[in-house]
Coordinates of C-alpha atoms in Angstrom, one line a residue:
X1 CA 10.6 329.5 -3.4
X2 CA 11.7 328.3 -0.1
X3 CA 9.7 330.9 3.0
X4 CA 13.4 331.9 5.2
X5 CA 12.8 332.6 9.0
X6 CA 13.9 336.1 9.8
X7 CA 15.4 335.7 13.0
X8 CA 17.6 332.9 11.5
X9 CA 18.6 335.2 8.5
X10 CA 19.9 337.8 11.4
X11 CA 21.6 335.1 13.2
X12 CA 23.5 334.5 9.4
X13 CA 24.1 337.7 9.0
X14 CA 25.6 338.5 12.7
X15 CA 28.0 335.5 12.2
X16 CA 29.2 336.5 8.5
X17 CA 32.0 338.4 9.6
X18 CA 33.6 336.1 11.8
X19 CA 33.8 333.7 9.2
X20 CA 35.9 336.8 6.8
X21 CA 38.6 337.2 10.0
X22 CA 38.9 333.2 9.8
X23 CA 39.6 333.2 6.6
X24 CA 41.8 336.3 6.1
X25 CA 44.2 335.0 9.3
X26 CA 44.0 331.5 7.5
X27 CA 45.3 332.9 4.3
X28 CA 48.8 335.2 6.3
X29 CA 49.7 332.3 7.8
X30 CA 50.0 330.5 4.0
X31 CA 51.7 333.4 3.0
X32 CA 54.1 333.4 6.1
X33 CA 54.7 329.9 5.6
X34 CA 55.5 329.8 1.7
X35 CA 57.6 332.3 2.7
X36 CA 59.5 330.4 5.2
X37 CA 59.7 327.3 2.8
X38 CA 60.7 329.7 -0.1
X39 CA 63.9 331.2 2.7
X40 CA 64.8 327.8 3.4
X41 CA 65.0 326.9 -0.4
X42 CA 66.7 329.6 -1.8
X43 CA 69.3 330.5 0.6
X44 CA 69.9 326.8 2.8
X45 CA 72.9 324.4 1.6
X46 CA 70.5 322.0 0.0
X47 CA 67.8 323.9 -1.2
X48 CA 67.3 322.0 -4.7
X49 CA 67.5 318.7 -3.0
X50 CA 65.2 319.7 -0.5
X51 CA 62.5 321.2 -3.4
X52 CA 63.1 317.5 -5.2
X53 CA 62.5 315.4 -1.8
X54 CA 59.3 317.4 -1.3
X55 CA 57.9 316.3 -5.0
X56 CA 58.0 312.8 -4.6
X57 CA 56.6 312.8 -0.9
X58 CA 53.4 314.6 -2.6
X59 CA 53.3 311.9 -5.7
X60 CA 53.9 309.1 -3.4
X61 CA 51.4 310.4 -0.9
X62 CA 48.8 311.2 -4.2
X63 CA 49.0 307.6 -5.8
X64 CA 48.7 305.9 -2.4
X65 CA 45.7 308.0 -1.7
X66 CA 44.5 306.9 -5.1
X67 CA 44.9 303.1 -4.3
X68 CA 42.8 303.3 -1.2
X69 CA 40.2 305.3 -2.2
X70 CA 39.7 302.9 -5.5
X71 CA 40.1 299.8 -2.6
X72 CA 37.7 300.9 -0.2
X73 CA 35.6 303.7 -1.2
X74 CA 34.0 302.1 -4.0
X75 CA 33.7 298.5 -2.9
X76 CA 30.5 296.9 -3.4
X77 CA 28.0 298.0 -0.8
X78 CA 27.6 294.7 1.6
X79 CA 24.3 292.2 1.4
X80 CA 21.3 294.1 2.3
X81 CA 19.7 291.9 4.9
X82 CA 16.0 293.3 3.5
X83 CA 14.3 290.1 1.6
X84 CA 15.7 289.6 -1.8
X85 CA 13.4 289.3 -4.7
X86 CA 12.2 285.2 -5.9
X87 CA 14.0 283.8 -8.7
X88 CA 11.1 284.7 -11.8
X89 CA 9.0 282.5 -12.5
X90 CA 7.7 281.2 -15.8
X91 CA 5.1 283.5 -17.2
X92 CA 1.2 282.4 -16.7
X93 CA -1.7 284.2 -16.9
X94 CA -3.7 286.3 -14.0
X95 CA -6.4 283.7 -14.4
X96 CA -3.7 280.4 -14.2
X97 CA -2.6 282.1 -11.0
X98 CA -5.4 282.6 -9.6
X99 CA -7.0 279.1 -10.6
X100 CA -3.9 277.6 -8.5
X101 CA -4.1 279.9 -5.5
X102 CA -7.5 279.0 -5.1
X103 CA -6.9 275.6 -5.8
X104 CA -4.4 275.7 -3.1
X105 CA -6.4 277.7 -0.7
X106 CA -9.4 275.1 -1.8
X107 CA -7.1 271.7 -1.0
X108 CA -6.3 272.9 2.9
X109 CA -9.4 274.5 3.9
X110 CA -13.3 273.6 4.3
X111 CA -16.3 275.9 3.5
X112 CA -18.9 275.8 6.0
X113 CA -22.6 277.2 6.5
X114 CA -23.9 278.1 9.9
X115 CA -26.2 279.5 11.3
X116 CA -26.8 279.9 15.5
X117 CA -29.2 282.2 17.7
X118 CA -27.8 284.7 20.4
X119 CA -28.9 287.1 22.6
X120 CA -29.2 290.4 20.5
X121 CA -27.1 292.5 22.7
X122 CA -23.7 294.6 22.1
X123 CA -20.7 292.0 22.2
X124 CA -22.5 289.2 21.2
X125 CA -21.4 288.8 17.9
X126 CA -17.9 290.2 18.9
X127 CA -17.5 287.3 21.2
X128 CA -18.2 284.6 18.3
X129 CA -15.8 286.1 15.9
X130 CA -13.1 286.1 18.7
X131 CA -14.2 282.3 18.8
X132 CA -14.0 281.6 15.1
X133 CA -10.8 283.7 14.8
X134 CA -9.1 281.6 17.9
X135 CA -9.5 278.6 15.7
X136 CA -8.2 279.9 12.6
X137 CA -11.5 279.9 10.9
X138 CA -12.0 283.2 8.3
X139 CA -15.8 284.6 8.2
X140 CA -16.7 285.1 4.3
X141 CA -20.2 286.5 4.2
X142 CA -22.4 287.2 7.2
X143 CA -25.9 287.7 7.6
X144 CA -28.4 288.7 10.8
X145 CA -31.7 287.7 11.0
X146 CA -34.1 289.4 14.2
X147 CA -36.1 287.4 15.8
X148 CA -39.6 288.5 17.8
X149 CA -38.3 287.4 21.0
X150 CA -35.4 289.8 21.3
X151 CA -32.6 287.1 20.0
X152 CA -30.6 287.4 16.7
X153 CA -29.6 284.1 13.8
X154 CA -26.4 285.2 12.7
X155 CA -26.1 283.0 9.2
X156 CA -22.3 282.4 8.4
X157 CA -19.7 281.6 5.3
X158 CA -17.3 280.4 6.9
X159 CA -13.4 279.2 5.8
X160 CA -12.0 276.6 8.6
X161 CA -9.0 274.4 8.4
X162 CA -9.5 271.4 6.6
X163 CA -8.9 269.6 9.9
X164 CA -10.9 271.1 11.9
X165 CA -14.1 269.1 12.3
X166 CA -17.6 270.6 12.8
X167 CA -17.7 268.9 16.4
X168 CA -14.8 271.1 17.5
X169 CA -16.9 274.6 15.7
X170 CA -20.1 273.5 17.2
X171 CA -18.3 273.4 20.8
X172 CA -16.5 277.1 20.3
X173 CA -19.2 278.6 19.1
X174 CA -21.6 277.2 22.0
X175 CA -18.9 278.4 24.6
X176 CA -18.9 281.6 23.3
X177 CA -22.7 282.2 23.5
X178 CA -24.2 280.2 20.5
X179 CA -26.7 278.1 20.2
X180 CA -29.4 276.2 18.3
X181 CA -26.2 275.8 16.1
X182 CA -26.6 274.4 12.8
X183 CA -23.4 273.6 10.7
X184 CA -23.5 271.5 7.4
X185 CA -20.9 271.6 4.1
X186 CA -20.9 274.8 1.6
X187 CA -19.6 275.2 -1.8
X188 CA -17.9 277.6 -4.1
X189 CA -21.4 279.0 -5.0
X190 CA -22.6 279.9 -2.0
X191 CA -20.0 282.5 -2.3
X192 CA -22.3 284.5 -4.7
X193 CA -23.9 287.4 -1.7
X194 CA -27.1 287.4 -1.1
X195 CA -28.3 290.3 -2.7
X196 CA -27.0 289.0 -5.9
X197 CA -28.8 285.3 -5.5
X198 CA -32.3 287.1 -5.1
X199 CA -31.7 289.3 -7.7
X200 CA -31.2 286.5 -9.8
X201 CA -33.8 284.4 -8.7
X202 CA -36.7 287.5 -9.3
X203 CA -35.4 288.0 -13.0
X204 CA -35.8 284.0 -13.8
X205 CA -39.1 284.6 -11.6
X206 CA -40.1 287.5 -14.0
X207 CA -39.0 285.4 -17.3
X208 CA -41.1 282.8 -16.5
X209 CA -44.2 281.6 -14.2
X210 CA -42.5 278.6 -14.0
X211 CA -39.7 279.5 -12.0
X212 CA -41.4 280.7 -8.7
X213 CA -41.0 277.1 -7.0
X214 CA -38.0 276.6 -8.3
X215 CA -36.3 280.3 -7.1
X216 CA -37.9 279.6 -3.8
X217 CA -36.1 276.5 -3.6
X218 CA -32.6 277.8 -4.4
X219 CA -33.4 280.8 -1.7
X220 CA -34.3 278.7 0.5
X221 CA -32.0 276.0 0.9
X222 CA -33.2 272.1 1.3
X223 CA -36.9 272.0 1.3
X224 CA -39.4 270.7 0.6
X225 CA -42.3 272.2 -1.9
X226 CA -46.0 271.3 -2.1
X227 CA -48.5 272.9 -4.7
X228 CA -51.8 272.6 -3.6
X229 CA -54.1 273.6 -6.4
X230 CA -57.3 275.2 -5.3
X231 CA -60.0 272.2 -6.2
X232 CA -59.1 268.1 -6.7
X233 CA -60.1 266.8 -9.9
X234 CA -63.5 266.1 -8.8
X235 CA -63.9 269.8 -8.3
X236 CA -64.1 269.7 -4.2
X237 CA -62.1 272.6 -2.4
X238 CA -58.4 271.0 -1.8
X239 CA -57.8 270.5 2.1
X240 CA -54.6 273.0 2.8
X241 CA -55.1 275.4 -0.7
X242 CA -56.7 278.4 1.6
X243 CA -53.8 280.8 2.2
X244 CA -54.1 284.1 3.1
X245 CA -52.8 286.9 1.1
X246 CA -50.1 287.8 3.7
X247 CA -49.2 284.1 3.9
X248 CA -48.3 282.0 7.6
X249 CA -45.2 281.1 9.3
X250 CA -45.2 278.2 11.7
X251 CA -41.7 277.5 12.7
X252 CA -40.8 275.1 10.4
X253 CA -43.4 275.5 7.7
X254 CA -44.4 278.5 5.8
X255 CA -47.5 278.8 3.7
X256 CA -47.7 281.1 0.8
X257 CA -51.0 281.9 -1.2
X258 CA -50.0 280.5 -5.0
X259 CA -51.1 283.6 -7.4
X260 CA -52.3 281.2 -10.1
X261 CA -54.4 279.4 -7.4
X262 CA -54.2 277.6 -3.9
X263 CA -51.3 277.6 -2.2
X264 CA -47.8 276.4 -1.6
X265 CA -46.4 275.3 1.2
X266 CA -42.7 274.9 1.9
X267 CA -41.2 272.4 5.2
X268 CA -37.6 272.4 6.1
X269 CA -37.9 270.1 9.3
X270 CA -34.2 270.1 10.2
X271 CA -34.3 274.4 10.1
X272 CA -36.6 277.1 11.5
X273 CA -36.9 279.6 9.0
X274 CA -37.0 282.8 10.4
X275 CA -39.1 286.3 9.5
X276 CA -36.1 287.8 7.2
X277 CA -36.5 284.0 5.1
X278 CA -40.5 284.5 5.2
X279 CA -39.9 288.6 3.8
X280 CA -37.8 287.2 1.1
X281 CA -40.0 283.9 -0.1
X282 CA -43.1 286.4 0.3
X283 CA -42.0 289.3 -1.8
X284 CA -41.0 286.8 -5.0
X285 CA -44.4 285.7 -4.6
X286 CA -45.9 289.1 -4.5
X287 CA -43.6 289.5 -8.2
X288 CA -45.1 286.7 -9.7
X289 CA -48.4 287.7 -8.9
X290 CA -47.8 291.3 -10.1
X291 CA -46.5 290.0 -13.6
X292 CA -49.3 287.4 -14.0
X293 CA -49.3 284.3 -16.0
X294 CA -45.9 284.2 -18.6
X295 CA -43.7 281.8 -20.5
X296 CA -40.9 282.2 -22.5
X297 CA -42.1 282.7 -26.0
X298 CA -39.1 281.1 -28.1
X299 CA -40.1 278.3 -30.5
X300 CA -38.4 276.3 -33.5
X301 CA -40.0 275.3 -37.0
X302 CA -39.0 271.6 -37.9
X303 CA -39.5 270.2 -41.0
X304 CA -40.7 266.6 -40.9
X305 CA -39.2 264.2 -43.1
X306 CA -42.8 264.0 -45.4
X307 CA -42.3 268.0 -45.9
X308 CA -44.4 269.1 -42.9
X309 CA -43.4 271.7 -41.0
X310 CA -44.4 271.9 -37.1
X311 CA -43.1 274.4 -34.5
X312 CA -42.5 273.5 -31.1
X313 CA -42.6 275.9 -28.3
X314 CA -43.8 275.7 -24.3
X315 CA -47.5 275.7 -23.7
X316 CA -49.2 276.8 -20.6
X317 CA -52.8 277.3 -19.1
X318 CA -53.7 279.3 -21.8
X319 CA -53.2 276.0 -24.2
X320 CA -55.8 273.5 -22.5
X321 CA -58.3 274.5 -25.3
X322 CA -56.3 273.5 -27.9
X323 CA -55.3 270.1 -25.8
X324 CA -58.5 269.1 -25.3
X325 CA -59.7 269.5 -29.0
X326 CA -56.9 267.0 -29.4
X327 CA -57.6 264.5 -27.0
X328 CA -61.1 264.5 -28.8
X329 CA -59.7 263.6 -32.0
X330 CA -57.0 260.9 -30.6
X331 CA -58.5 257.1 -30.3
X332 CA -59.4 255.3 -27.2
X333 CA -56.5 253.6 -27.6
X334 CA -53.7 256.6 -27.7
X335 CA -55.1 258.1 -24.6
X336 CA -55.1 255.0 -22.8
X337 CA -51.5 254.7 -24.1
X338 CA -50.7 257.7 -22.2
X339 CA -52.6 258.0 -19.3
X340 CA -53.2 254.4 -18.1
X341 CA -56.2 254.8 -16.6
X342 CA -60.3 255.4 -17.9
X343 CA -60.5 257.4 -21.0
X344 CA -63.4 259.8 -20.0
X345 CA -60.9 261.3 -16.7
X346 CA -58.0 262.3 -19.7
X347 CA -59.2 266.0 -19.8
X348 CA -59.3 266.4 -16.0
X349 CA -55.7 266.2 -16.0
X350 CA -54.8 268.8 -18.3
X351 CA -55.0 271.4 -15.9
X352 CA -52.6 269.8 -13.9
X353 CA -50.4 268.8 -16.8
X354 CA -50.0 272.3 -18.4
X355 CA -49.4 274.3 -14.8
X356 CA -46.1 275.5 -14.6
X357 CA -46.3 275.0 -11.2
X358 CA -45.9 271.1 -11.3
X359 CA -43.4 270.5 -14.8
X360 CA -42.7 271.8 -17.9
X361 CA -45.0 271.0 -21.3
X362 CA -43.5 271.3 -24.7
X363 CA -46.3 271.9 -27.5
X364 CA -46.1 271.1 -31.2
X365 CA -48.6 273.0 -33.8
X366 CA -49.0 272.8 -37.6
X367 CA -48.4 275.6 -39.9
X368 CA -52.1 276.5 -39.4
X369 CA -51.5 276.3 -35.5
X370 CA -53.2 273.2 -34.5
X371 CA -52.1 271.5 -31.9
X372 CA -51.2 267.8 -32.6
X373 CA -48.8 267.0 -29.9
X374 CA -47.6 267.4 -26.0
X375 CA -44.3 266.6 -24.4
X376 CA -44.8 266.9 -20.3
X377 CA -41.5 267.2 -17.8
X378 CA -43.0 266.6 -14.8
X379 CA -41.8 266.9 -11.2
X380 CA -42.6 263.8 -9.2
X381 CA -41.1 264.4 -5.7
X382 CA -37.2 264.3 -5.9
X383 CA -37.4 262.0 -9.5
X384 CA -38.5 263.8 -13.0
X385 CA -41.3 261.8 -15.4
X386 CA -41.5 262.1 -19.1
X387 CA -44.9 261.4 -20.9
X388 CA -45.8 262.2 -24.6
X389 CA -49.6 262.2 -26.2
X390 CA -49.1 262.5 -29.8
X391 CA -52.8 262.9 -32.2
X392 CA -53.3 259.3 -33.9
X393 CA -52.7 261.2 -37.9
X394 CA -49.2 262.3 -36.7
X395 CA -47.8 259.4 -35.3
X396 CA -44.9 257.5 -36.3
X397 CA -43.4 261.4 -37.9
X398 CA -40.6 261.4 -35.4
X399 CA -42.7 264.2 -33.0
X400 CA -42.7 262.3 -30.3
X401 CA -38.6 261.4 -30.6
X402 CA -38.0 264.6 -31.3
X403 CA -40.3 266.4 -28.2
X404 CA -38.5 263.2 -25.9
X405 CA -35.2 264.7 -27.1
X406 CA -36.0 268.4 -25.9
X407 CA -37.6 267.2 -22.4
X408 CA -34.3 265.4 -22.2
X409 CA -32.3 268.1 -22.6
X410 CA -34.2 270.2 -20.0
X411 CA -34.0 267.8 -17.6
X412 CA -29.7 267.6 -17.8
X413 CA -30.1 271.8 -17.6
X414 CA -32.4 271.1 -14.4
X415 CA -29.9 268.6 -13.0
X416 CA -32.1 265.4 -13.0
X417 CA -29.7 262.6 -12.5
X418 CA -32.4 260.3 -14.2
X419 CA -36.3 260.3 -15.9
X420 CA -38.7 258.2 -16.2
X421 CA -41.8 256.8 -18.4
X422 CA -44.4 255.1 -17.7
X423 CA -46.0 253.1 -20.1
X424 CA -47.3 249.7 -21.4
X425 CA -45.1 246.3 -22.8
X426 CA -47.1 247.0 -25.7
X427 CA -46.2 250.2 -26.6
X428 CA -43.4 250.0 -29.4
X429 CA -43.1 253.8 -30.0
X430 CA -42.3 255.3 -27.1
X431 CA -39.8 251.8 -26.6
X432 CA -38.4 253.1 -29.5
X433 CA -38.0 256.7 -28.8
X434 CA -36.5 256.3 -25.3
X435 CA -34.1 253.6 -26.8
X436 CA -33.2 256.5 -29.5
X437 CA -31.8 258.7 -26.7
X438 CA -28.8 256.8 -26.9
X439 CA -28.6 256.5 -22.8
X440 CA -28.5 254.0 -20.4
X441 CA -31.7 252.3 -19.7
X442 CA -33.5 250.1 -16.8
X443 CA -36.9 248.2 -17.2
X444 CA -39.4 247.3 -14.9
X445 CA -42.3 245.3 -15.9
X446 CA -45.6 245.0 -13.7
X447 CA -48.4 243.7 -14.2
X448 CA -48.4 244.8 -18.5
X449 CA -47.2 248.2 -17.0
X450 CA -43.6 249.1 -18.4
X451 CA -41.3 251.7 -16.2
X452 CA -38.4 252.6 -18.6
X453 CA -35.5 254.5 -16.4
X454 CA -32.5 256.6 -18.4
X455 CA -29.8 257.4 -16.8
X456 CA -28.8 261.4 -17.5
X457 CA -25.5 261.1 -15.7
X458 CA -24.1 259.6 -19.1
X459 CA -22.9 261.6 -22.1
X460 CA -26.3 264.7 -22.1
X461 CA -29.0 264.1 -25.1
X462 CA -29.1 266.9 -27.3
X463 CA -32.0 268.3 -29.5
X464 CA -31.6 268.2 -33.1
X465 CA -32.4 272.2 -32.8
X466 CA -31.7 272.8 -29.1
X467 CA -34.9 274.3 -27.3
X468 CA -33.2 277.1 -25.3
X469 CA -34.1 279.0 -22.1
X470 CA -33.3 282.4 -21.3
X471 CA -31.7 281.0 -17.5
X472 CA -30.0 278.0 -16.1
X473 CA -32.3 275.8 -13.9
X474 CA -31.9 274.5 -10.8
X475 CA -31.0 271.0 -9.8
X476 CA -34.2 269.6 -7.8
X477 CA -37.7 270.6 -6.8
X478 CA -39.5 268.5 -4.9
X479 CA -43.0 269.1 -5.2
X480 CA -45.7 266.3 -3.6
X481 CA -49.8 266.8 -4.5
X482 CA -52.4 264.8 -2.2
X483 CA -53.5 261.2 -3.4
X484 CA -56.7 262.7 -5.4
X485 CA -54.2 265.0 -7.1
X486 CA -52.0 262.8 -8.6
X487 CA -53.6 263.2 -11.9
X488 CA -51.4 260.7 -14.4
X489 CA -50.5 257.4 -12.7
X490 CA -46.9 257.5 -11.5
X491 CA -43.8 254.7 -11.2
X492 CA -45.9 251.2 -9.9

């Protein structure tokens, strides 16, 4: 129903009759004039020929009308000069299209992390976007961080032209207010936001004990990480291991009290880390400390090729009991094997070995749970050691291949380019084993001590049945203890 205005239906109803007189005086002049044409027909000399004449000046004038109108009036309307649509293309997929729009994007463009310090005060961070936008350079993620003395770090993702060097970004973000200005190379993954990355790195954190260096490593950026156990092996307090509970920031270096003992203390020298970075590395500490001592509990019965079976699962803390009942019934001999040094200091190291905080330890236990062997991944600065102790009665089984197989395999999921074992000329088995991996191999010799070296860049060692962890882990850790902590003797 359409609402009429009633002042305009007056004005059509005052103007209805005027329209009735036009058409009524319109209608006695036709008549008048067919009246005059019929006169002029009927009674003229040439009426007929007239009538005829008359006929064909209408059908003329009808077909010519006809041939115009069909000429011009529906003639095809002329180019629109709006964009036509592309030729189409071949069909692909969403994902094919986006793979090569990204690859595109990916093959003229740079990702870049920065971070600079400004004065916290309105405009500030207006004038460096105007800066960054001047040079064609798109912001992807930003982050603040306050400072105590009134400035702000403003932490960017940044997109630049790929010719655009970091020189010419350093110099328009000082001019527009920056500085302390730290730019270096970024990657596809740092486009993961940071709320996601630290959710992510609490749930590994809250799988497994493990995991709190390596998350604060990945939240952190390049660092460095030392775990300072409470006590040396001689049982002195450890110089450094006395952190308090709300932990310290210095600039550069933070230190964090460790919740199985001591402390741990990250240095980034080339970036300050700032209170926001301290928050974050605190509260994943505060988790593990809530959830207490955990591993994943996933393990695999193997049959040996005598019958046997043996299961083979992590091993923590809570297995030094069970490892030192073992190193009492392996020979002289074996532990020297392994630990290269005076029989009687084996058992001091076991603390060390099984800590999370320093590798990873793989156990294998018989059918009635003894523990007969242990396969050790452990961190040494930025390369990775291997090291197997395997109980005199079970040697020569294919344990100690298969535990060197699984510690292999973690390693490629940890991104170790290469391991290492230490060992003497004159131990054949573990030769053997590590020339069973089927990688490339380097040999050192010193003094009787043999350094074996495989390269993990090379086609990855699998497990006969995989060992699987609930997460993917991260590339490096680099984790240094003082010269009294460095419990099993390392590359010569």
């Amino acid at each position: 129903m359409t609402d009429r205005n009633p002042a305009s239906a007056h004005r059509s109803h005052r103007h209805h009759w005027r329209r009735d007189v036009v058409e009524l005086a319109a209608m006695f002049c036709a008549v008048a004039v067919a009246d005059a044409i019929a006169n002029l027909v009927v009674h003229g000399p040439r009426g007929p020929v007239l009538l005829v004449a008359s006929a064909v000046v209408l059908l003329v004038t009808a077909a010519f009308h006809t041939w115009w109108a069909r000429r011009h009036s529906h003639a095809p309307p002329p180019r629109s000069t709006a964009p036509t649509d592309p030729e189409p293309l071949p069909s692909t997929s969403p994902g094919a299209t986006a793979a090569a729009t990204a690859t595109a994007t990916a093959s003229s463009t740079t990702l870049w992390r920065m971070r600079t310090t400004v004065r916290d005060e309105p405009g500030s961070l207006a004038a460096l976007c105007t800066a960054l936008a001047r040079n064609g350079v798109d912001i992807l993620t930003l982050q603040t961080h306050p400072l105590p003395d009134g400035g702000t770090v403003d932490e960017f993702l940044l997109r630049a032209p790929q010719e655009l060097p970091s020189a010419d970004l350093a110099r328009a973000i000082s001019r527009a207010g920056g500085h302390s200005t730290w730019i270096e190379r970024a990657d596809p993954h740092d486009l993961v936001d940071t709320p996601t990355r630290v959710l992510g790195l609490a749930t590994r954190t809250a799988l497994d004990a493990a995991e709190l260096p390596l998350a604060l490593r990945q939240l952190l950026g390049r660092c460095t990480i030392h775990s300072i156990p409470a006590t040396t092996l001689s049982g002195r307090p450890n110089a450094g291991s006395d952190a308090p509970v709300e932990g310290v920031l210095e600039a550069t270096v933070m230190r964090l009290r460790d919740p199985s003992g001591g402390a741990i203390t990250v240095e980034r020298p080339y970036l300050p880390f700032t209170p926001t970075e301290f928050a974050r590395a605190r509260a994943l500490v505060e988790l593990d400390a809530r959830l207490g001592p955990r591993v994943p509990r996933s393990q695999d019965v193997l049959t040996l090729p005598e019958g046997n079976e043996i299961t083979v699962r992590r091993a923590d803390g809570s297995d030094r009991p069970a490892a030192r009942a073992m190193h009492d019934r392996c020979s002289e001999r074996t532990l020297s094997l392994r630990y290269h040094g005076p029989v009687h200091d084996a058992d001091r190291y076991l603390g060390h070995l099984l800590s999370p905080r320093f590798g990873r330890t793989l156990a294998a236990t018989t059918a009635s749970g003894k523990l007969v062997a242990l396969g050790h991944l452990l961190w040494d600065g930025d390369e990775t050691e291997v090291a197997l102790l395997i109980e005199d009665d079970w040697q020569r089984r294919g344990i100690g291949s298969e535990l060197l197989r699984r510690l292999i395999a973690m390693a490629v999921e940890a991104g170790c380019d290469s391991v290492y074992a230490v060992t003497q000329a004159s131990n054949t088995g573990m030769v053997a084993a590590m020339r069973g991996l089927g990688l490339p191999l380097d040999y050192q010799i010193e003094e009787g001590t043999l350094v074996i070296t495989a390269r993990l860049d090379a086609t990855p060692v699998s497990s006969r049945l995989p060992y699987e962890l609930p997460y993917e882990q991260p590339r490096e850790l680099l984790q240094e203890l003082p010269h009294e902590q460095a419990a099993p003797r390392r590359r010569p």
